[in-house]
mmCIF file of C-alpha atoms in Angstrom:
data_model
loop_
_atom_site.group_PDB
_atom_site.id
_atom_site.type_symbol
_atom_site.label_atom_id
_atom_site.label_comp_id
_atom_site.label_asym_id
_atom_site.label_seq_id
_atom_site.Cartn_x
_atom_site.Cartn_y
_atom_site.Cartn_z
ATOM 1 C CA VAL Q 938 -76.200 73.521 -18.860
ATOM 2 C CA GLN Q 939 -79.531 71.858 -19.413
ATOM 3 C CA LEU Q 940 -79.666 68.089 -19.161
ATOM 4 C CA GLN Q 941 -82.448 65.954 -20.607
ATOM 5 C CA ALA Q 942 -82.536 62.310 -19.576
ATOM 6 C CA SER Q 943 -84.452 59.553 -21.334
ATOM 7 C CA GLY Q 944 -84.714 55.783 -21.527
ATOM 8 C CA GLY Q 945 -86.204 54.787 -18.218
ATOM 9 C CA GLY Q 946 -89.040 52.333 -17.803
ATOM 10 C CA LEU Q 947 -90.120 48.969 -16.484
ATOM 11 C CA VAL Q 948 -88.042 45.856 -17.074
ATOM 12 C CA GLN Q 949 -87.918 42.364 -15.647
ATOM 13 C CA ALA Q 950 -85.017 41.229 -13.524
ATOM 14 C CA GLY Q 951 -82.137 40.153 -15.712
ATOM 15 C CA GLY Q 952 -83.093 42.556 -18.452
ATOM 16 C CA SER Q 953 -81.366 45.635 -19.792
ATOM 17 C CA LEU Q 954 -82.071 49.320 -20.189
ATOM 18 C CA ARG Q 955 -80.074 52.142 -21.720
ATOM 19 C CA LEU Q 956 -80.352 55.619 -20.257
ATOM 20 C CA SER Q 957 -79.302 58.639 -22.279
ATOM 21 C CA CYS Q 958 -78.705 62.214 -21.243
ATOM 22 C CA ALA Q 959 -78.494 65.027 -23.774
ATOM 23 C CA ALA Q 960 -76.745 68.252 -22.813
ATOM 24 C CA SER Q 961 -77.380 71.702 -24.207
ATOM 25 C CA GLU Q 962 -73.830 72.898 -23.706
ATOM 26 C CA ARG Q 963 -71.550 73.253 -26.744
ATOM 27 C CA THR Q 964 -68.514 72.711 -24.525
ATOM 28 C CA PHE Q 965 -69.921 69.447 -23.226
ATOM 29 C CA GLY Q 966 -66.495 67.829 -23.563
ATOM 30 C CA ARG Q 967 -65.215 70.019 -20.734
ATOM 31 C CA TYR Q 968 -67.668 68.638 -18.170
ATOM 32 C CA GLY Q 969 -67.338 65.532 -16.092
ATOM 33 C CA MET Q 970 -70.609 63.579 -16.094
ATOM 34 C CA GLY Q 971 -72.318 61.266 -13.676
ATOM 35 C CA TRP Q 972 -75.396 59.134 -13.195
ATOM 36 C CA PHE Q 973 -76.963 59.062 -9.749
ATOM 37 C CA ARG Q 974 -79.917 57.155 -8.405
ATOM 38 C CA GLN Q 975 -82.298 57.528 -5.523
ATOM 39 C CA ALA Q 976 -84.497 54.763 -4.201
ATOM 40 C CA PRO Q 977 -87.557 55.553 -2.051
ATOM 41 C CA GLY Q 978 -86.534 56.531 1.451
ATOM 42 C CA GLU Q 979 -82.851 56.618 0.584
ATOM 43 C CA GLU Q 980 -80.348 59.323 -0.216
ATOM 44 C CA ARG Q 981 -79.174 60.017 -3.742
ATOM 45 C CA LYS Q 982 -76.091 57.961 -4.534
ATOM 46 C CA ILE Q 983 -73.731 57.824 -7.433
ATOM 47 C CA ALA Q 984 -74.001 54.905 -9.829
ATOM 48 C CA ALA Q 985 -71.313 55.844 -12.348
ATOM 49 C CA ALA Q 986 -69.170 58.758 -13.465
ATOM 50 C CA ILE Q 987 -66.978 59.605 -16.417
ATOM 51 C CA SER Q 988 -64.380 62.309 -16.813
ATOM 52 C CA TRP Q 989 -63.744 64.745 -19.655
ATOM 53 C CA SER Q 990 -63.018 63.404 -23.082
ATOM 54 C CA ASP Q 991 -64.139 59.855 -22.339
ATOM 55 C CA GLY Q 992 -61.388 59.362 -19.787
ATOM 56 C CA PRO Q 993 -61.420 57.555 -16.446
ATOM 57 C CA THR Q 994 -64.659 56.106 -15.155
ATOM 58 C CA TYR Q 995 -66.019 55.239 -11.726
ATOM 59 C CA TYR Q 996 -68.662 52.706 -10.724
ATOM 60 C CA ALA Q 997 -70.359 52.077 -7.428
ATOM 61 C CA ASP Q 998 -69.643 48.599 -6.153
ATOM 62 C CA SER Q 999 -73.293 47.689 -6.517
ATOM 63 C CA VAL Q 1000 -73.231 48.191 -10.306
ATOM 64 C CA LYS Q 1001 -69.710 47.132 -11.259
ATOM 65 C CA GLY Q 1002 -69.663 44.611 -14.064
ATOM 66 C CA ARG Q 1003 -73.298 45.329 -14.963
ATOM 67 C CA PHE Q 1004 -73.441 49.033 -15.845
ATOM 68 C CA THR Q 1005 -71.337 50.886 -18.393
ATOM 69 C CA ILE Q 1006 -71.105 54.649 -18.674
ATOM 70 C CA SER Q 1007 -70.016 56.207 -21.946
ATOM 71 C CA ARG Q 1008 -70.086 59.592 -23.606
ATOM 72 C CA ASP Q 1009 -70.236 60.967 -27.119
ATOM 73 C CA ASN Q 1010 -68.849 64.482 -27.040
ATOM 74 C CA ALA Q 1011 -69.756 65.113 -30.671
ATOM 75 C CA ALA Q 1012 -73.390 64.396 -29.869
ATOM 76 C CA ASN Q 1013 -73.338 65.995 -26.389
ATOM 77 C CA THR Q 1014 -74.656 62.845 -24.775
ATOM 78 C CA VAL Q 1015 -73.769 60.543 -21.923
ATOM 79 C CA ASN Q 1016 -75.224 57.069 -21.690
ATOM 80 C CA LEU Q 1017 -75.654 54.427 -19.035
ATOM 81 C CA GLN Q 1018 -76.024 50.879 -20.302
ATOM 82 C CA MET Q 1019 -77.572 48.779 -17.555
ATOM 83 C CA ASN Q 1020 -77.452 45.004 -17.911
ATOM 84 C CA SER Q 1021 -78.430 42.140 -15.609
ATOM 85 C CA LEU Q 1022 -80.803 44.444 -13.801
ATOM 86 C CA LYS Q 1023 -81.951 43.559 -10.314
ATOM 87 C CA PRO Q 1024 -84.995 44.690 -8.328
ATOM 88 C CA GLU Q 1025 -82.643 46.654 -6.068
ATOM 89 C CA ASP Q 1026 -81.703 48.787 -9.078
ATOM 90 C CA THR Q 1027 -85.199 50.269 -8.931
ATOM 91 C CA ALA Q 1028 -84.803 54.009 -8.385
ATOM 92 C CA VAL Q 1029 -85.138 57.429 -9.907
ATOM 93 C CA TYR Q 1030 -82.034 58.039 -12.008
ATOM 94 C CA TYR Q 1031 -80.453 61.456 -12.554
ATOM 95 C CA CYS Q 1032 -77.703 62.621 -14.859
ATOM 96 C CA ALA Q 1033 -75.459 65.412 -13.675
ATOM 97 C CA ALA Q 1034 -72.601 67.554 -14.944
ATOM 98 C CA THR Q 1035 -69.595 68.933 -13.097
ATOM 99 C CA ARG Q 1036 -67.381 71.790 -14.211
ATOM 100 C CA GLY Q 1037 -64.572 69.784 -12.708
ATOM 101 C CA TYR Q 1038 -62.709 67.006 -14.470
ATOM 102 C CA PHE Q 1039 -64.347 64.217 -12.494
ATOM 103 C CA ALA Q 1040 -66.478 63.786 -9.366
ATOM 104 C CA THR Q 1041 -67.877 60.846 -7.437
ATOM 105 C CA ASN Q 1042 -69.913 62.776 -4.880
ATOM 106 C CA SER Q 1043 -73.116 64.670 -5.515
ATOM 107 C CA ARG Q 1044 -71.633 67.792 -3.931
ATOM 108 C CA GLY Q 1045 -69.166 67.933 -6.806
ATOM 109 C CA TYR Q 1046 -71.856 68.371 -9.440
ATOM 110 C CA ASP Q 1047 -73.139 71.693 -10.673
ATOM 111 C CA TYR Q 1048 -76.012 70.814 -12.984
ATOM 112 C CA TRP Q 1049 -78.752 68.212 -12.717
ATOM 113 C CA GLY Q 1050 -81.278 66.791 -15.104
ATOM 114 C CA HIS Q 1051 -84.765 65.733 -14.126
ATOM 115 C CA GLY Q 1052 -85.098 62.260 -12.718
ATOM 116 C CA ILE Q 1053 -86.369 59.314 -14.674
ATOM 117 C CA GLN Q 1054 -87.897 56.205 -13.163
ATOM 118 C CA VAL Q 1055 -86.336 52.791 -13.601
ATOM 119 C CA THR Q 1056 -88.358 49.905 -12.197
ATOM 120 C CA VAL Q 1057 -87.076 46.343 -12.176
ATOM 121 C CA SER Q 1058 -89.664 43.702 -11.408
ATOM 122 C CA SER Q 1059 -88.767 40.373 -9.834
#
């Protein structure tokens, strides 16, 4: 599975960004998907995850109420809508796919896209 992320950039605090990840796999609907982020000097951590067929979702406490993960299986895409952005959201963001139904740990993911930079200025 090849994953191509887009939508990163620079935004002021309080603003919004929408990340998208396009997958090459025709059976995209059989993969759980996740968005991870890695700030400088820190480990990669999950931001949000979504199961097969637009089922259950998971959000890190730090993004709950501000970020929304969604998927469009017909278009082979997963999106991360990020609202009320804070400077601490600044990181490189990665989308990932798991052959499992759902995963909230990076070890559970099998495929990774390239990272895209999100910078939130204060």
